[in-house]
Each structure stands twice: as C-alpha cells, then as structure tokens.
Short mmCIF file of C-alpha atoms in Angstrom, two decimals:
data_model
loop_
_atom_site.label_atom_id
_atom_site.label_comp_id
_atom_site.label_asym_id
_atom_site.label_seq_id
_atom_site.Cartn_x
_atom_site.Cartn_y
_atom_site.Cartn_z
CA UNK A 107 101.56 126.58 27.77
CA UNK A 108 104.56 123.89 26.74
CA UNK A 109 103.21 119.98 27.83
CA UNK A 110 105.80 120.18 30.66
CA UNK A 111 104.53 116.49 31.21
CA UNK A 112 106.61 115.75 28.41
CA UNK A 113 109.56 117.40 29.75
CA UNK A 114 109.57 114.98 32.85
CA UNK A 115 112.10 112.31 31.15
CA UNK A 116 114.64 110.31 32.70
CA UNK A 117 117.45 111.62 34.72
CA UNK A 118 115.16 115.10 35.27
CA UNK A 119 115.97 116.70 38.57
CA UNK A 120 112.57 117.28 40.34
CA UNK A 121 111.51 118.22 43.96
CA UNK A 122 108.60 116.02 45.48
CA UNK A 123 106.57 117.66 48.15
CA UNK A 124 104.47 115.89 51.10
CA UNK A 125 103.32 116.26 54.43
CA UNK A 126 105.25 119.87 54.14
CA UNK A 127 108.51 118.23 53.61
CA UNK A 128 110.25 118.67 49.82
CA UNK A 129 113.47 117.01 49.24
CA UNK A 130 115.48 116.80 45.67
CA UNK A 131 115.12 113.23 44.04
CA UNK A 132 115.34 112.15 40.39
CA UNK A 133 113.16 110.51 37.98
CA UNK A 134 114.26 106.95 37.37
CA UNK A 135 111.38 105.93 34.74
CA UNK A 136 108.70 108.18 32.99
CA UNK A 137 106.18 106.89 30.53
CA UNK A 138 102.86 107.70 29.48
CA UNK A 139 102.20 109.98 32.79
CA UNK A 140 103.64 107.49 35.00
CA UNK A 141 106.75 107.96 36.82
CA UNK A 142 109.10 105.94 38.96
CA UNK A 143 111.10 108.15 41.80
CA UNK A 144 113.50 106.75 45.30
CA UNK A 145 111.56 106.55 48.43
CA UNK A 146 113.07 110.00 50.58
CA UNK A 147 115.76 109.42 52.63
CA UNK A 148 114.91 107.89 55.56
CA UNK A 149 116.38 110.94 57.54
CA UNK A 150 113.50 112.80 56.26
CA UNK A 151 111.01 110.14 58.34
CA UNK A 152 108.16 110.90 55.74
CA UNK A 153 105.24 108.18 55.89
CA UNK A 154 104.53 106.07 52.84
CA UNK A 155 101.10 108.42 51.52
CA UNK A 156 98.08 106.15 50.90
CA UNK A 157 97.29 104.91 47.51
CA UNK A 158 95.64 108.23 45.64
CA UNK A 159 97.68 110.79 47.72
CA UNK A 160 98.59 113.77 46.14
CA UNK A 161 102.21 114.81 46.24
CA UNK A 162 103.57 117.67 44.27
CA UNK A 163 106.14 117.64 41.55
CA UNK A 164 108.47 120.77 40.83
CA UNK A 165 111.11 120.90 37.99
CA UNK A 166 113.19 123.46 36.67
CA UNK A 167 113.01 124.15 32.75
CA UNK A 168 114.62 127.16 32.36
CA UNK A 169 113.97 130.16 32.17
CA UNK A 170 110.91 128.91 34.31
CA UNK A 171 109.90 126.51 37.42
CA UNK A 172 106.68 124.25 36.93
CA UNK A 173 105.03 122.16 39.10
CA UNK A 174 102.68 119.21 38.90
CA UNK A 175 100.64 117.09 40.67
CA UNK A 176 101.26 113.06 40.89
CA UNK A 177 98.71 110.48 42.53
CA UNK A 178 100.42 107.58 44.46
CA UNK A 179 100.23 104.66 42.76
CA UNK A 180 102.51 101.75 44.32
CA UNK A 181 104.98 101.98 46.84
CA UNK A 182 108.42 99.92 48.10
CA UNK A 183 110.95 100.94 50.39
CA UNK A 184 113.16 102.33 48.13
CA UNK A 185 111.01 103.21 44.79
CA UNK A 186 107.57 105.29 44.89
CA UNK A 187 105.38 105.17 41.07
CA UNK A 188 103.38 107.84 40.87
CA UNK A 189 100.68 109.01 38.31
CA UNK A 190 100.81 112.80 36.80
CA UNK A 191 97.63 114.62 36.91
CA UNK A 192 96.76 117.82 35.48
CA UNK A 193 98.50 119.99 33.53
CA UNK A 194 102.21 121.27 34.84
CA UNK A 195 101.54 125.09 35.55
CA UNK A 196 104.62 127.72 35.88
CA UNK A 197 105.30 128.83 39.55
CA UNK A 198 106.88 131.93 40.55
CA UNK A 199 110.23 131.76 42.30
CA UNK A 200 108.17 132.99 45.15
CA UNK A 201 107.24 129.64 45.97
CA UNK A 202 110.64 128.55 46.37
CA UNK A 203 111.43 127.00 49.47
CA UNK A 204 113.92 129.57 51.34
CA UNK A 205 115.65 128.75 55.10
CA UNK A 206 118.92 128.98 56.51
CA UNK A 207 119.96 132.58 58.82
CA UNK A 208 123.50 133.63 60.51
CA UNK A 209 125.01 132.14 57.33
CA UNK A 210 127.78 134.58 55.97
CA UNK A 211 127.53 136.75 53.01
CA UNK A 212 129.35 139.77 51.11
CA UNK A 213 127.93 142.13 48.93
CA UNK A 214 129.05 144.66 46.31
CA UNK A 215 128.12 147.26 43.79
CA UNK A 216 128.65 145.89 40.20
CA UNK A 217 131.08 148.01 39.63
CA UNK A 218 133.07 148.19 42.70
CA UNK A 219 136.05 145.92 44.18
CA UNK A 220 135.05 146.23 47.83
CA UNK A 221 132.72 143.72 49.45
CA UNK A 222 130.53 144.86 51.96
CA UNK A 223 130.18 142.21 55.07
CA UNK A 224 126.25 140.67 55.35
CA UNK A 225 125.03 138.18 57.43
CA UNK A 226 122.11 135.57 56.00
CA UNK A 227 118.66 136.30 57.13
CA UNK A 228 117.30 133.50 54.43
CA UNK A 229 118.25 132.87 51.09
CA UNK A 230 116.58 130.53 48.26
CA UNK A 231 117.21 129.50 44.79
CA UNK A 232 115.85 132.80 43.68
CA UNK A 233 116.83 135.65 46.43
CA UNK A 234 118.64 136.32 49.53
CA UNK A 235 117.96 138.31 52.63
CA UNK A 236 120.76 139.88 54.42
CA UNK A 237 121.08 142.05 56.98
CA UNK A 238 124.18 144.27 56.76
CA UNK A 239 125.19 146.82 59.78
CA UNK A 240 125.35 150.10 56.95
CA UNK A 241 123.10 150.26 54.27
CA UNK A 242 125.15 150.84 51.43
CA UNK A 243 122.06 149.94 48.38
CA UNK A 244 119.50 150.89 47.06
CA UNK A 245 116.46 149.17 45.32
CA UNK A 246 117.24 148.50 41.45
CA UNK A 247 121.37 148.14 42.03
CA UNK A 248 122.81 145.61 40.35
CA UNK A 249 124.99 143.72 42.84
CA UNK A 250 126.94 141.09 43.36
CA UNK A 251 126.94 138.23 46.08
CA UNK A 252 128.55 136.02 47.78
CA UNK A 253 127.08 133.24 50.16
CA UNK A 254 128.67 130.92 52.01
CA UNK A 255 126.68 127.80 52.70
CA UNK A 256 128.80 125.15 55.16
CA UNK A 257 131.58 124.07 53.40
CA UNK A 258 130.95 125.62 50.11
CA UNK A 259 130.18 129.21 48.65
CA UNK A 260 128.47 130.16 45.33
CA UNK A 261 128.74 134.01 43.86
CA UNK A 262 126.18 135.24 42.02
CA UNK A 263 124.92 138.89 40.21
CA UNK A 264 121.47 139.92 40.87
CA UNK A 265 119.31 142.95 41.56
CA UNK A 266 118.35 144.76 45.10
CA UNK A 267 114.41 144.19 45.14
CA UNK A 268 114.12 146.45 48.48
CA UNK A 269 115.95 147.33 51.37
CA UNK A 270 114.69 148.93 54.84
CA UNK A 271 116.99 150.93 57.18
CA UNK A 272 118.38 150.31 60.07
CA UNK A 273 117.00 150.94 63.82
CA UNK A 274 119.89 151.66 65.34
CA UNK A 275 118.08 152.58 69.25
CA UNK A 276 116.39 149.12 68.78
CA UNK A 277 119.70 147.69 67.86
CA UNK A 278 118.28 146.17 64.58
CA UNK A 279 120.49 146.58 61.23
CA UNK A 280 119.37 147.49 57.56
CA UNK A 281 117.93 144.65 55.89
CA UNK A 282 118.76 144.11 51.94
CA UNK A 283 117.16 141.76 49.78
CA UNK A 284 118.30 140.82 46.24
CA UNK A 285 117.20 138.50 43.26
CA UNK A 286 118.74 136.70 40.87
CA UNK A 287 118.95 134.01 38.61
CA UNK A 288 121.26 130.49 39.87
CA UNK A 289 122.75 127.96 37.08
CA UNK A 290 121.41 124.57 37.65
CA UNK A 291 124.58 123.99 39.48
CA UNK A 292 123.70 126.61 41.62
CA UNK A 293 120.32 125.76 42.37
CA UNK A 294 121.11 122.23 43.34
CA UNK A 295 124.15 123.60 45.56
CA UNK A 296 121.11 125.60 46.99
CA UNK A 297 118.59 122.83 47.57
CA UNK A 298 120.99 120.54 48.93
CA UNK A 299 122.23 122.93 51.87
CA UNK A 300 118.50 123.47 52.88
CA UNK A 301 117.38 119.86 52.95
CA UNK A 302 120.24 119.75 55.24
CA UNK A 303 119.20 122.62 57.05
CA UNK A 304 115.86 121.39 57.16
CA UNK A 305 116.90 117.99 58.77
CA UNK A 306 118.34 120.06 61.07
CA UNK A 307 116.18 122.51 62.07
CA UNK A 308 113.59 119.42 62.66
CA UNK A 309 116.21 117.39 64.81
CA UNK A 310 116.66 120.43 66.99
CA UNK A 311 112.96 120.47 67.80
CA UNK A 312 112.85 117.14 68.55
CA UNK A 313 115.27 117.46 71.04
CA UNK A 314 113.18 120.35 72.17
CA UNK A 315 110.37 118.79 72.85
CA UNK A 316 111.98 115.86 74.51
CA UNK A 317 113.00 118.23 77.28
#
C-alpha cells in the first residue's frame, strides 16, 4: 500500500467528514502527521468535535480514493489541527457521497449523434442514476452523458452497470445507471453542487419541522 500520509501535502483537496456531514476543504499545513484545515462553513452549522474526536479524511490520488482518520487536536473559529492516525486505506467509489434527483440529463450510445432525454435520480463523482421514459441500453454499453447541475453541465463517457425496465401500469420509467471516471475538475464540479444540495436539502427540513 503507498504511505498516502505522505501524499497529504499542502494545497491537497480533501473531504472531512463529521457528525454525517462532509464538505470539500483544503489542507493549509501538513507536517509530521499533523495537519492544519478551515473550520466548515458556518452554513454547514457543524459543532466544534471535542479534543480526540475522530473525523475522517478522504483524498483523491488517482486512479484511487483513500481515506484516513485524523484526531482533533486544537480548534479556532476559522482553523481546525488535526492529528492522522492509522494508515490511509483505498475506498471504493461506492462510498462516494451521491444526492441530487429531477436534475436533467441526456444520454447516448458511443457511437451515435442522438441524445436520449433522462432525468437525475442521483448522481456522484463515480455514477449516475437516471430514469429515462424508453429504455434504450443495455448493461456493458459504453455511453455518453450529459448532466446538468444548476448553472453548469459536465459530459462525461462511462459504462451502463445495470438497467431495470419500465412499469408502465404503475407509471414508473426504466431506470439506467452508468459509471465512469470524472477529471479532478469534474469531481470538484461534482462535490461542490452536492454540498449545495446538501445545505439545501437540510434547510428544507428545518423549515419542515418548524411547521
């Protein structure tokens, strides 16, 4: 296994995980196992962890995704230190936080012109799931896609993992989903628009539960 601790430099893009919130940050110092990182945004309304909390470290290195622990050593309000523990292990993209739905999507054969209309039942940094009204695929095609997430889009070529018909007397259409591999670019593009979807998935039960 590579000493991913030693990967973890300056300026490496990393998402911290606590109290079942992860957010994107970036690591301001690293030496010797000890890390400097911003406090989350305030929007996220995470408490400060106790001294000795455990919060958990992800990084991309590709081809791969690893993830670490980190003990909480000091705290401000806008920097957190924190202490690596263990050894980084690889995690599979099935970890990868995944959100968003009713987003819009297109899909298409490799090696076809025409895009096929989808609609976003969740996508991540490593696959989306779409539901499309005719079920065009099947598992193994190489396709390509095309998400659009608020004001941006990213297109992408990846592979249909499975797909499952449609039940047309329940009124439910085929489902599709696909994997694939994001630049870095990507990814971030990715992370960002679920953080944000996050926020406001959380602010709309809020508001909920105020009623």
């Amino acid at each position: 296994m590579p000493r991913d601790k030693d990967q973890l430099t300056v300026a490496t893009v990393i998402n911290p995980e606590t109290q079942g919130i992860e957010w994107e940050s970036k690591v301001e110092e690293y030496e010797d196992g000890l890390m400097v990182i911003p406090a989350p945004p305030p929007e996220l309304e995470i408490g400060v962890p106790a001294d000795d909390a455990v919060i958990n470290i992800s990084w991309n290195r590709p081809p791969h995704r690893y993830r670490v622990s980190a003990e909480m050593v000091a705290s401000s309000q806008s920097r957190w230190r924190l202490r690596v523990v263990g050894e980084p292990v690889p995690v599979t993209r099935r970890t990868f936080f995944r959100g968003g739905g009713g987003e819009v999507a297109q899909l298409r054969h490799h090696d076809a012109k025409s895009w096929h209309a989808a609609t976003v039942e969740d996508v991540s940094e490593a696959a989306l799931r779409c539901y499309v009204t005719d079920l065009q695929f099947i598992e193994g095609d190489p396709v390509h896609a095309r998400v659009t997430l608020g004001e941006d889009t990213f297109e992408v070529s990846g592979t249909v993992l499975l797909t499952r018909e449609s039940d047309k007397a329940a009124g439910v259409d085929a489902e599709v989903v696909i994997l694939y591999t994001l630049a870095e670019a990507q990814a971030q593009q990715v992370r960002r628009y679920l953080l944000e979807w996050q926020l406001a998935e959380r602010r709309r039960a809020a508001a909920a539960d105020d009623d």
